[in-house]
PDB file of C-alpha atoms and ligand atoms in Angstrom:
ATOM      1  CA  UNK A   1      -0.008  -0.030   0.003  1.00 84.00           C
ATOM      2  CA  UNK A   2       1.160   3.539  -0.615  1.00 97.00           C
ATOM      3  CA  UNK A   3       0.847   6.724   1.384  1.00 98.00           C
ATOM      4  CA  UNK A   4       0.041  10.294   0.306  1.00 98.00           C
ATOM      5  CA  UNK A   5       2.074  13.211   1.708  1.00 98.00           C
ATOM      6  CA  UNK A   6       0.940  16.790   1.362  1.00 98.00           C
ATOM      7  CA  UNK A   7       2.957  19.999   2.111  1.00 98.00           C
ATOM      8  CA  UNK A   8       0.748  23.067   2.516  1.00 97.00           C
ATOM      9  CA  UNK A   9       2.702  26.319   2.455  1.00 94.00           C
ATOM     10  CA  UNK A  10       1.836  29.980   1.929  1.00 93.00           C
ATOM     11  CA  UNK A  11       3.092  29.972  -1.672  1.00 93.00           C
ATOM     12  CA  UNK A  12       2.839  26.357  -2.842  1.00 95.00           C
ATOM     13  CA  UNK A  13       1.159  23.083  -2.084  1.00 98.00           C
ATOM     14  CA  UNK A  14       3.201  19.942  -2.883  1.00 98.00           C
ATOM     15  CA  UNK A  15       1.578  16.525  -2.995  1.00 98.00           C
ATOM     16  CA  UNK A  16       3.408  13.234  -3.268  1.00 98.00           C
ATOM     17  CA  UNK A  17       2.586   9.559  -3.660  1.00 98.00           C
ATOM     18  CA  UNK A  18       5.030   7.567  -1.521  1.00 98.00           C
ATOM     19  CA  UNK A  19       5.835   3.905  -2.027  1.00 97.00           C
ATOM     20  CA  UNK A  20       8.265   2.240   0.439  1.00 94.00           C
ATOM     21  CA  UNK A  21       9.577   5.637   1.700  1.00 94.00           C
ATOM     22  CA  UNK A  22      10.291   6.863  -1.879  1.00 95.00           C
ATOM     23  CA  UNK A  23       8.410   9.589  -3.644  1.00 97.00           C
ATOM     24  CA  UNK A  24       7.098   7.904  -6.851  1.00 97.00           C
ATOM     25  CA  UNK A  25       4.863  10.703  -8.101  1.00 98.00           C
ATOM     26  CA  UNK A  26       4.450  14.354  -7.208  1.00 98.00           C
ATOM     27  CA  UNK A  27       2.360  17.393  -8.144  1.00 98.00           C
ATOM     28  CA  UNK A  28       2.969  21.007  -7.139  1.00 98.00           C
ATOM     29  CA  UNK A  29       0.180  23.643  -7.299  1.00 98.00           C
ATOM     30  CA  UNK A  30      -0.128  27.235  -6.122  1.00 97.00           C
ATOM     31  CA  UNK A  31      -1.237  27.716  -2.572  1.00 97.00           C
ATOM     32  CA  UNK A  32      -4.675  29.271  -2.035  1.00 96.00           C
ATOM     33  CA  UNK A  33      -4.400  29.954   1.715  1.00 93.00           C
ATOM     34  CA  UNK A  34      -4.176  33.748   1.132  1.00 91.00           C
ATOM     35  CA  UNK A  35      -6.868  33.841  -1.535  1.00 93.00           C
ATOM     36  CA  UNK A  36      -9.549  31.232  -0.950  1.00 93.00           C
ATOM     37  CA  UNK A  37      -8.876  29.411   2.314  1.00 92.00           C
ATOM     38  CA  UNK A  38     -12.458  28.097   2.614  1.00 92.00           C
ATOM     39  CA  UNK A  39     -11.942  25.844  -0.373  1.00 96.00           C
ATOM     40  CA  UNK A  40      -8.533  24.528   0.773  1.00 97.00           C
ATOM     41  CA  UNK A  41      -9.642  20.985   1.619  1.00 97.00           C
ATOM     42  CA  UNK A  42     -11.625  20.564  -1.622  1.00 97.00           C
ATOM     43  CA  UNK A  43      -8.736  22.067  -3.655  1.00 98.00           C
ATOM     44  CA  UNK A  44      -6.209  19.661  -2.155  1.00 98.00           C
ATOM     45  CA  UNK A  45      -8.597  16.769  -2.714  1.00 98.00           C
ATOM     46  CA  UNK A  46      -8.849  17.431  -6.433  1.00 98.00           C
ATOM     47  CA  UNK A  47      -5.010  17.197  -6.621  1.00 98.00           C
ATOM     48  CA  UNK A  48      -4.689  13.862  -4.789  1.00 98.00           C
ATOM     49  CA  UNK A  49      -8.042  12.235  -5.768  1.00 98.00           C
ATOM     50  CA  UNK A  50      -6.525   9.928  -8.375  1.00 98.00           C
ATOM     51  CA  UNK A  51      -4.091   8.463  -5.806  1.00 98.00           C
ATOM     52  CA  UNK A  52      -6.599   7.897  -3.034  1.00 98.00           C
ATOM     53  CA  UNK A  53      -7.719   4.378  -4.092  1.00 97.00           C
ATOM     54  CA  UNK A  54      -4.042   3.193  -3.855  1.00 96.00           C
ATOM     55  CA  UNK A  55      -3.322   4.865  -0.531  1.00 98.00           C
ATOM     56  CA  UNK A  56      -3.643   3.742   3.093  1.00 97.00           C
ATOM     57  CA  UNK A  57      -3.068   7.113   4.751  1.00 97.00           C
ATOM     58  CA  UNK A  58      -2.713  10.814   4.171  1.00 98.00           C
ATOM     59  CA  UNK A  59      -0.006  12.711   6.019  1.00 98.00           C
ATOM     60  CA  UNK A  60      -0.012  16.509   5.970  1.00 98.00           C
ATOM     61  CA  UNK A  61       2.769  19.006   6.792  1.00 98.00           C
ATOM     62  CA  UNK A  62       0.975  22.317   7.120  1.00 97.00           C
ATOM     63  CA  UNK A  63       2.138  25.878   7.762  1.00 95.00           C
ATOM     64  CA  UNK A  64       0.648  27.579  10.847  1.00 94.00           C
ATOM     65  CA  UNK A  65      -0.415  26.528  14.311  1.00 95.00           C
ATOM     66  CA  UNK A  66      -1.296  22.869  13.919  1.00 96.00           C
ATOM     67  CA  UNK A  67      -3.216  21.110  16.694  1.00 91.00           C
ATOM     68  CA  UNK A  68      -5.178  17.852  16.645  1.00 83.00           C
ATOM     69  CA  UNK A  69      -8.492  19.579  15.754  1.00 89.00           C
ATOM     70  CA  UNK A  70      -7.535  22.723  13.884  1.00 94.00           C
ATOM     71  CA  UNK A  71      -4.945  24.457  11.757  1.00 95.00           C
ATOM     72  CA  UNK A  72      -4.799  28.132  12.675  1.00 93.00           C
ATOM     73  CA  UNK A  73      -3.344  30.158   9.878  1.00 87.00           C
ATOM     74  CA  UNK A  74      -1.951  33.132  11.796  1.00 79.00           C
ATOM     75  CA  UNK A  75      -1.296  35.305   8.800  1.00 77.00           C
ATOM     76  CA  UNK A  76      -4.919  34.941   7.550  1.00 81.00           C
ATOM     77  CA  UNK A  77      -6.456  34.712  11.000  1.00 80.00           C
ATOM     78  CA  UNK A  78      -8.544  31.650  10.176  1.00 84.00           C
ATOM     79  CA  UNK A  79      -8.926  28.225  11.799  1.00 89.00           C
ATOM     80  CA  UNK A  80      -9.735  25.223   9.701  1.00 95.00           C
ATOM     81  CA  UNK A  81     -10.623  21.611  10.767  1.00 96.00           C
ATOM     82  CA  UNK A  82      -8.416  20.368   7.929  1.00 97.00           C
ATOM     83  CA  UNK A  83      -7.805  16.882   9.285  1.00 97.00           C
ATOM     84  CA  UNK A  84     -11.534  16.111   9.712  1.00 97.00           C
ATOM     85  CA  UNK A  85     -12.343  17.664   6.287  1.00 97.00           C
ATOM     86  CA  UNK A  86      -9.812  15.494   4.437  1.00 97.00           C
ATOM     87  CA  UNK A  87     -10.765  12.380   6.434  1.00 97.00           C
ATOM     88  CA  UNK A  88     -14.342  12.852   5.335  1.00 98.00           C
ATOM     89  CA  UNK A  89     -13.405  13.531   1.679  1.00 98.00           C
ATOM     90  CA  UNK A  90     -11.065  10.537   1.382  1.00 98.00           C
ATOM     91  CA  UNK A  91     -12.187   8.022   4.051  1.00 98.00           C
ATOM     92  CA  UNK A  92      -8.531   7.588   4.934  1.00 98.00           C
ATOM     93  CA  UNK A  93      -6.780   8.266   8.260  1.00 97.00           C
ATOM     94  CA  UNK A  94      -5.090  11.729   8.255  1.00 97.00           C
ATOM     95  CA  UNK A  95      -2.026  12.793  10.345  1.00 96.00           C
ATOM     96  CA  UNK A  96      -1.261  16.510  10.363  1.00 96.00           C
ATOM     97  CA  UNK A  97       1.766  18.325  11.829  1.00 97.00           C
ATOM     98  CA  UNK A  98       3.447  21.694  11.379  1.00 97.00           C
ATOM     99  CA  UNK A  99       5.524  21.930   8.149  1.00 96.00           C
ATOM    100  CA  UNK A 100       8.778  22.998   9.787  1.00 97.00           C
ATOM    101  CA  UNK A 101       8.425  20.302  12.421  1.00 97.00           C
ATOM    102  CA  UNK A 102       7.940  17.815   9.644  1.00 97.00           C
ATOM    103  CA  UNK A 103      11.099  19.041   7.931  1.00 97.00           C
ATOM    104  CA  UNK A 104      13.023  18.775  11.197  1.00 97.00           C
ATOM    105  CA  UNK A 105      11.795  15.185  11.555  1.00 96.00           C
ATOM    106  CA  UNK A 106      12.932  14.404   7.981  1.00 96.00           C
ATOM    107  CA  UNK A 107      16.440  15.527   8.808  1.00 96.00           C
ATOM    108  CA  UNK A 108      16.395  13.664  12.118  1.00 95.00           C
ATOM    109  CA  UNK A 109      15.455  10.537  10.212  1.00 93.00           C
ATOM    110  CA  UNK A 110      17.679  10.727   7.145  1.00 92.00           C
ATOM    111  CA  UNK A 111      20.556  13.164   7.871  1.00 95.00           C
ATOM    112  CA  UNK A 112      23.534  11.402   9.518  1.00 95.00           C
ATOM    113  CA  UNK A 113      24.892  14.762  10.715  1.00 94.00           C
ATOM    114  CA  UNK A 114      21.937  15.441  13.010  1.00 94.00           C
ATOM    115  CA  UNK A 115      20.811  11.921  13.952  1.00 87.00           C
ATOM    116  CA  UNK A 116      20.540  11.625  17.718  1.00 86.00           C
ATOM    117  CA  UNK A 117      21.393  15.277  18.222  1.00 93.00           C
ATOM    118  CA  UNK A 118      19.463  18.247  19.601  1.00 95.00           C
ATOM    119  CA  UNK A 119      19.073  20.608  16.622  1.00 97.00           C
ATOM    120  CA  UNK A 120      16.830  23.292  15.176  1.00 98.00           C
ATOM    121  CA  UNK A 121      15.405  23.381  11.667  1.00 98.00           C
ATOM    122  CA  UNK A 122      14.600  26.902  10.455  1.00 98.00           C
ATOM    123  CA  UNK A 123      12.550  27.383   7.257  1.00 96.00           C
ATOM    124  CA  UNK A 124      12.882  30.772   5.597  1.00 97.00           C
ATOM    125  CA  UNK A 125      10.017  30.671   3.102  1.00 96.00           C
ATOM    126  CA  UNK A 126       6.755  32.672   2.734  1.00 95.00           C
ATOM    127  CA  UNK A 127       7.088  33.064   6.544  1.00 96.00           C
ATOM    128  CA  UNK A 128       9.826  31.936   8.964  1.00 98.00           C
ATOM    129  CA  UNK A 129       9.047  28.688  10.745  1.00 97.00           C
ATOM    130  CA  UNK A 130      10.929  26.195  12.862  1.00 98.00           C
ATOM    131  CA  UNK A 131      11.003  22.660  14.199  1.00 98.00           C
ATOM    132  CA  UNK A 132      12.923  21.846  17.360  1.00 98.00           C
ATOM    133  CA  UNK A 133      14.297  18.318  18.034  1.00 96.00           C
ATOM    134  CA  UNK A 134      15.227  18.009  21.684  1.00 95.00           C
ATOM    135  CA  UNK A 135      16.017  14.684  23.378  1.00 94.00           C
ATOM    136  CA  UNK A 136      14.976  12.768  20.275  1.00 93.00           C
ATOM    137  CA  UNK A 137      11.554  14.340  20.137  1.00 93.00           C
ATOM    138  CA  UNK A 138       9.905  17.134  18.138  1.00 95.00           C
ATOM    139  CA  UNK A 139       8.783  19.766  20.624  1.00 96.00           C
ATOM    140  CA  UNK A 140       4.970  20.068  20.384  1.00 93.00           C
ATOM    141  CA  UNK A 141       2.262  21.793  22.451  1.00 94.00           C
ATOM    142  CA  UNK A 142      -1.517  21.742  22.678  1.00 93.00           C
ATOM    143  CA  UNK A 143      -2.240  24.851  20.620  1.00 92.00           C
ATOM    144  CA  UNK A 144       0.591  24.288  18.096  1.00 94.00           C
ATOM    145  CA  UNK A 145       2.209  27.688  18.728  1.00 96.00           C
ATOM    146  CA  UNK A 146       5.481  26.321  20.128  1.00 96.00           C
ATOM    147  CA  UNK A 147       8.571  26.594  17.914  1.00 97.00           C
ATOM    148  CA  UNK A 148       7.093  29.512  16.030  1.00 97.00           C
ATOM    149  CA  UNK A 149      10.584  31.047  16.125  1.00 98.00           C
ATOM    150  CA  UNK A 150       9.610  33.473  13.314  1.00 98.00           C
ATOM    151  CA  UNK A 151       7.579  35.311  15.952  1.00 98.00           C
ATOM    152  CA  UNK A 152      10.450  35.836  18.335  1.00 98.00           C
ATOM    153  CA  UNK A 153      11.924  39.365  18.210  1.00 98.00           C
ATOM    154  CA  UNK A 154      15.409  40.508  17.355  1.00 98.00           C
ATOM    155  CA  UNK A 155      17.069  43.931  17.278  1.00 96.00           C
ATOM    156  CA  UNK A 156      18.152  45.069  13.833  1.00 96.00           C
ATOM    157  CA  UNK A 157      19.154  48.730  13.242  1.00 93.00           C
ATOM    158  CA  UNK A 158      17.124  49.845  10.238  1.00 93.00           C
ATOM    159  CA  UNK A 159      14.667  52.449   8.877  1.00 91.00           C
ATOM    160  CA  UNK A 160      12.305  49.747   7.592  1.00 93.00           C
ATOM    161  CA  UNK A 161       8.978  49.187   9.284  1.00 93.00           C
ATOM    162  CA  UNK A 162       9.253  45.803  10.940  1.00 97.00           C
ATOM    163  CA  UNK A 163       5.629  45.496  12.114  1.00 97.00           C
ATOM    164  CA  UNK A 164       4.549  41.847  12.154  1.00 97.00           C
ATOM    165  CA  UNK A 165       1.121  40.555  11.191  1.00 94.00           C
ATOM    166  CA  UNK A 166       1.011  38.778  14.567  1.00 94.00           C
ATOM    167  CA  UNK A 167       0.635  42.162  16.325  1.00 95.00           C
ATOM    168  CA  UNK A 168       4.221  42.652  17.544  1.00 97.00           C
ATOM    169  CA  UNK A 169       7.208  44.531  16.084  1.00 97.00           C
ATOM    170  CA  UNK A 170      10.693  43.248  15.082  1.00 98.00           C
ATOM    171  CA  UNK A 171       9.689  39.596  14.715  1.00 98.00           C
ATOM    172  CA  UNK A 172      12.192  37.628  12.651  1.00 98.00           C
ATOM    173  CA  UNK A 173       9.382  36.899  10.196  1.00 98.00           C
ATOM    174  CA  UNK A 174       8.829  40.680   9.610  1.00 98.00           C
ATOM    175  CA  UNK A 175      12.456  41.055   8.576  1.00 98.00           C
ATOM    176  CA  UNK A 176      13.555  37.768   7.003  1.00 98.00           C
ATOM    177  CA  UNK A 177      10.569  35.998   5.431  1.00 98.00           C
ATOM    178  CA  UNK A 178      10.183  35.934   1.663  1.00 98.00           C
ATOM    179  CA  UNK A 179       7.062  38.042   2.143  1.00 98.00           C
ATOM    180  CA  UNK A 180       9.016  40.647   4.191  1.00 98.00           C
ATOM    181  CA  UNK A 181      12.025  40.744   1.861  1.00 98.00           C
ATOM    182  CA  UNK A 182       9.592  41.242  -1.105  1.00 98.00           C
ATOM    183  CA  UNK A 183       7.662  43.939   0.740  1.00 98.00           C
ATOM    184  CA  UNK A 184      10.708  45.953   1.765  1.00 98.00           C
ATOM    185  CA  UNK A 185      12.419  45.588  -1.582  1.00 98.00           C
ATOM    186  CA  UNK A 186       9.235  46.530  -3.513  1.00 98.00           C
ATOM    187  CA  UNK A 187       8.925  49.708  -1.410  1.00 97.00           C
ATOM    188  CA  UNK A 188      12.606  50.632  -1.906  1.00 97.00           C
ATOM    189  CA  UNK A 189      12.534  50.126  -5.674  1.00 97.00           C
ATOM    190  CA  UNK A 190       8.975  51.359  -6.306  1.00 98.00           C
ATOM    191  CA  UNK A 191       7.776  48.205  -8.051  1.00 97.00           C
ATOM    192  CA  UNK A 192       6.045  45.023  -7.016  1.00 98.00           C
ATOM    193  CA  UNK A 193       8.445  42.099  -6.694  1.00 98.00           C
ATOM    194  CA  UNK A 194       8.355  38.697  -5.106  1.00 98.00           C
ATOM    195  CA  UNK A 195      11.357  37.366  -3.121  1.00 98.00           C
ATOM    196  CA  UNK A 196      12.518  35.167  -5.991  1.00 98.00           C
ATOM    197  CA  UNK A 197      12.700  38.275  -8.310  1.00 98.00           C
ATOM    198  CA  UNK A 198      14.515  40.166  -5.585  1.00 98.00           C
ATOM    199  CA  UNK A 199      17.252  37.507  -5.202  1.00 98.00           C
ATOM    200  CA  UNK A 200      17.490  36.770  -8.918  1.00 98.00           C
ATOM    201  CA  UNK A 201      17.544  40.259 -10.363  1.00 98.00           C
ATOM    202  CA  UNK A 202      18.136  42.895  -7.673  1.00 98.00           C
ATOM    203  CA  UNK A 203      20.422  41.336  -5.023  1.00 97.00           C
ATOM    204  CA  UNK A 204      23.298  43.707  -6.048  1.00 96.00           C
ATOM    205  CA  UNK A 205      21.190  46.881  -5.726  1.00 97.00           C
ATOM    206  CA  UNK A 206      22.561  48.671  -2.600  1.00 97.00           C
ATOM    207  CA  UNK A 207      19.185  49.136  -0.895  1.00 97.00           C
ATOM    208  CA  UNK A 208      18.152  45.555  -1.684  1.00 98.00           C
ATOM    209  CA  UNK A 209      21.551  44.230  -0.520  1.00 98.00           C
ATOM    210  CA  UNK A 210      20.922  45.946   2.834  1.00 97.00           C
ATOM    211  CA  UNK A 211      17.411  44.360   3.065  1.00 98.00           C
ATOM    212  CA  UNK A 212      18.876  40.874   2.379  1.00 98.00           C
ATOM    213  CA  UNK A 213      21.705  41.553   4.845  1.00 98.00           C
ATOM    214  CA  UNK A 214      19.228  42.604   7.554  1.00 98.00           C
ATOM    215  CA  UNK A 215      17.241  39.396   6.879  1.00 98.00           C
ATOM    216  CA  UNK A 216      20.346  37.273   7.260  1.00 98.00           C
ATOM    217  CA  UNK A 217      21.277  39.108  10.480  1.00 98.00           C
ATOM    218  CA  UNK A 218      17.785  38.460  11.903  1.00 98.00           C
ATOM    219  CA  UNK A 219      18.113  34.730  11.233  1.00 98.00           C
ATOM    220  CA  UNK A 220      21.640  34.725  12.696  1.00 98.00           C
ATOM    221  CA  UNK A 221      20.397  36.531  15.850  1.00 98.00           C
ATOM    222  CA  UNK A 222      17.580  33.954  16.121  1.00 98.00           C
ATOM    223  CA  UNK A 223      20.218  31.202  15.955  1.00 98.00           C
ATOM    224  CA  UNK A 224      22.267  32.782  18.706  1.00 98.00           C
ATOM    225  CA  UNK A 225      19.135  33.069  20.899  1.00 98.00           C
ATOM    226  CA  UNK A 226      18.373  29.409  20.321  1.00 98.00           C
ATOM    227  CA  UNK A 227      21.955  28.371  21.032  1.00 98.00           C
ATOM    228  CA  UNK A 228      21.621  30.128  24.403  1.00 98.00           C
ATOM    229  CA  UNK A 229      18.283  28.382  25.010  1.00 97.00           C
ATOM    230  CA  UNK A 230      18.883  24.817  23.844  1.00 96.00           C
ATOM    231  CA  UNK A 231      22.642  24.545  23.586  1.00 96.00           C
ATOM    232  CA  UNK A 232      22.189  22.849  20.154  1.00 96.00           C
ATOM    233  CA  UNK A 233      25.345  22.492  18.121  1.00 95.00           C
ATOM    234  CA  UNK A 234      23.592  22.276  14.756  1.00 97.00           C
ATOM    235  CA  UNK A 235      21.051  24.274  12.773  1.00 98.00           C
ATOM    236  CA  UNK A 236      19.573  23.217   9.447  1.00 97.00           C
ATOM    237  CA  UNK A 237      18.194  25.994   7.207  1.00 97.00           C
ATOM    238  CA  UNK A 238      15.579  25.217   4.543  1.00 95.00           C
ATOM    239  CA  UNK A 239      12.710  26.976   2.687  1.00 94.00           C
ATOM    240  CA  UNK A 240      13.176  28.552  -0.743  1.00 95.00           C
ATOM    241  CA  UNK A 241      14.790  31.715   0.646  1.00 98.00           C
ATOM    242  CA  UNK A 242      16.939  29.704   3.100  1.00 97.00           C
ATOM    243  CA  UNK A 243      18.088  27.336   0.351  1.00 95.00           C
ATOM    244  CA  UNK A 244      19.397  30.191  -1.842  1.00 97.00           C
ATOM    245  CA  UNK A 245      23.199  30.140  -1.743  1.00 97.00           C
ATOM    246  CA  UNK A 246      23.358  33.914  -1.228  1.00 98.00           C
ATOM    247  CA  UNK A 247      21.146  33.849   1.848  1.00 98.00           C
ATOM    248  CA  UNK A 248      22.680  30.685   3.380  1.00 98.00           C
ATOM    249  CA  UNK A 249      26.224  31.980   2.963  1.00 98.00           C
ATOM    250  CA  UNK A 250      25.379  35.305   4.527  1.00 98.00           C
ATOM    251  CA  UNK A 251      23.936  33.651   7.599  1.00 98.00           C
ATOM    252  CA  UNK A 252      26.993  31.387   7.810  1.00 98.00           C
ATOM    253  CA  UNK A 253      29.267  34.436   7.593  1.00 98.00           C
ATOM    254  CA  UNK A 254      27.442  36.130  10.439  1.00 98.00           C
ATOM    255  CA  UNK A 255      27.742  33.055  12.596  1.00 98.00           C
ATOM    256  CA  UNK A 256      31.484  32.891  11.977  1.00 98.00           C
ATOM    257  CA  UNK A 257      31.781  36.524  13.223  1.00 98.00           C
ATOM    258  CA  UNK A 258      30.022  35.721  16.529  1.00 98.00           C
ATOM    259  CA  UNK A 259      31.712  34.901  19.835  1.00 98.00           C
ATOM    260  CA  UNK A 260      32.794  31.217  20.232  1.00 98.00           C
ATOM    261  CA  UNK A 261      29.965  30.288  22.577  1.00 98.00           C
ATOM    262  CA  UNK A 262      27.414  31.128  19.830  1.00 98.00           C
ATOM    263  CA  UNK A 263      29.069  29.022  17.130  1.00 97.00           C
ATOM    264  CA  UNK A 264      26.859  26.327  15.510  1.00 97.00           C
ATOM    265  CA  UNK A 265      27.327  24.166  12.463  1.00 97.00           C
ATOM    266  CA  UNK A 266      24.971  25.391   9.766  1.00 97.00           C
ATOM    267  CA  UNK A 267      23.694  22.739   7.365  1.00 97.00           C
ATOM    268  CA  UNK A 268      21.403  22.533   4.332  1.00 95.00           C
ATOM    269  CA  UNK A 269      18.690  19.878   4.523  1.00 95.00           C
ATOM    270  CA  UNK A 270      19.752  16.604   2.835  1.00 95.00           C
ATOM    271  CA  UNK A 271      16.054  16.039   2.086  1.00 91.00           C
ATOM    272  CA  UNK A 272      16.176  19.350   0.112  1.00 87.00           C
ATOM    273  CA  UNK A 273      12.893  20.852  -1.035  1.00 86.00           C
ATOM    274  CA  UNK A 274      11.077  17.589  -0.193  1.00 93.00           C
ATOM    275  CA  UNK A 275      11.922  17.783   3.525  1.00 93.00           C
ATOM    276  CA  UNK A 276       8.329  18.540   4.623  1.00 96.00           C
ATOM    277  CA  UNK A 277       6.843  15.662   2.605  1.00 97.00           C
ATOM    278  CA  UNK A 278       9.490  13.087   3.681  1.00 96.00           C
ATOM    279  CA  UNK A 279       9.332  14.291   7.298  1.00 97.00           C
ATOM    280  CA  UNK A 280       5.549  13.947   7.771  1.00 97.00           C
ATOM    281  CA  UNK A 281       5.680  10.576   6.131  1.00 97.00           C
ATOM    282  CA  UNK A 282       8.298   9.263   8.576  1.00 95.00           C
ATOM    283  CA  UNK A 283       6.597  10.953  11.512  1.00 95.00           C
ATOM    284  CA  UNK A 284       3.233   9.289  10.769  1.00 96.00           C
ATOM    285  CA  UNK A 285       4.953   5.904  10.245  1.00 92.00           C
ATOM    286  CA  UNK A 286       6.696   6.285  13.622  1.00 84.00           C
ATOM    287  CA  UNK A 287       3.391   6.983  15.357  1.00 80.00           C
ATOM    288  CA  UNK A 288       1.939   3.714  14.069  1.00 64.00           C
ATOM    289  CA  UNK A 289       4.846   1.550  15.238  1.00 53.00           C
TER     290      UNK A 289
HETATM  291  P1  ADP B 301       6.144  27.805   1.055  1.00 59.61           P
HETATM  292  O1  ADP B 301       6.291  29.006   1.985  1.00 59.61           O
HETATM  293  O2  ADP B 301       4.842  27.770   0.325  1.00 59.61           O
HETATM  294  O3  ADP B 301       6.504  26.493   1.727  1.00 59.61           O
HETATM  295  P2  ADP B 301       8.739  28.199  -0.303  1.00 59.61           P
HETATM  296  O4  ADP B 301       9.565  27.509   0.698  1.00 59.61           O
HETATM  297  O5  ADP B 301       8.997  27.890  -1.729  1.00 59.61           O
HETATM  298  O6  ADP B 301       7.156  28.010  -0.141  1.00 59.61           O
HETATM  299  O7  ADP B 301       8.875  29.790  -0.008  1.00 59.61           O
HETATM  300  C1  ADP B 301       8.262  30.756  -0.852  1.00 59.61           C
HETATM  301  C2  ADP B 301       9.057  32.048  -0.811  1.00 59.61           C
HETATM  302  O8  ADP B 301      10.353  31.829  -1.311  1.00 59.61           O
HETATM  303  C3  ADP B 301       8.404  33.131  -1.659  1.00 59.61           C
HETATM  304  O9  ADP B 301       8.548  34.349  -0.977  1.00 59.61           O
HETATM  305  C4  ADP B 301       9.252  33.058  -2.936  1.00 59.61           C
HETATM  306  O10 ADP B 301       9.265  34.338  -3.647  1.00 59.61           O
HETATM  307  C5  ADP B 301      10.604  32.727  -2.356  1.00 59.61           C
HETATM  308  N1  ADP B 301      11.532  32.106  -3.348  1.00 59.61           N
HETATM  309  C6  ADP B 301      11.239  31.103  -4.237  1.00 59.61           C
HETATM  310  N2  ADP B 301      12.281  30.723  -4.940  1.00 59.61           N
HETATM  311  C7  ADP B 301      13.322  31.492  -4.525  1.00 59.61           C
HETATM  312  C8  ADP B 301      14.683  31.602  -4.862  1.00 59.61           C
HETATM  313  N3  ADP B 301      15.232  30.812  -5.798  1.00 59.61           N
HETATM  314  N4  ADP B 301      15.469  32.483  -4.183  1.00 59.61           N
HETATM  315  C9  ADP B 301      14.939  33.286  -3.234  1.00 59.61           C
HETATM  316  N5  ADP B 301      13.654  33.233  -2.850  1.00 59.61           N
HETATM  317  C10 ADP B 301      12.833  32.340  -3.496  1.00 59.61           C
HETATM  318 ZN1   ZN B 302       5.273  38.106  14.654  1.00 59.61          ZN
END
């Protein structure tokens, strides 16, 4: 029997058919969580429908505050009973966990460099999320807000407005997320850009270079705060912004410049862009053993 894994992000939704721990088929579609969230379950179902007869379970890695009953999408201020909705559409058991926690679990399972270690996975994507593995477990909590490291604050000297959609100021997400980088760069250059455009075409522009540098500083500061909290020696950075060489290298540079006590080994995920899908698959499998 096969399993279906689904990764629901702010920008994209990736669906995969998994046979014997290997992705054998996958489909990527645009996310609709910022445009038509009420139709999310039905929309996902149309993508995976043809695989459902071959599958024994559905495992979802989802952005936001994920609890047993609801997913609470902070940036759109909506709660959805996504697990129940997909169970009723497919008649299959559904496991749902936070996307960054899923990615952290993927690395814990398949990356020799973090196996049996305390480490933090940070995803720099549409938002900034995280998964924390401590004493061989993913840190979870009842309302799913734990490990939302994108909503911890850092001090970055700048004239940009770092107001966060969560209601606070100077959250890492308001400085370093793809959404934030796009917003600040669009304002500086007077045209509408997404983060991919910003990195591909404008990274050398002095004002944009400063925006990217501030973003990398915010993630580095976050890493130092986590080192002081968990004593973890390793951090894995994923997400489409985090995976870009320019961003990753800048964060690595800032870590090298920090005092010795704050040094961590910075890694890219070995499960790459499929980390969320692989992670939720292994997590669900582990729950059943
Ligand atoms: P999601 O948040 O849906 O999981 P991603 O991890 O792909 O999706 O993150 C989406 C963000 O990454 C968007 O802001 C997008 O503009 C940005 N992005 C996509 N590709 C790149 C790239 N090559 N370099 C920098 N940013 C990118
Ligand atoms: Zn915030």
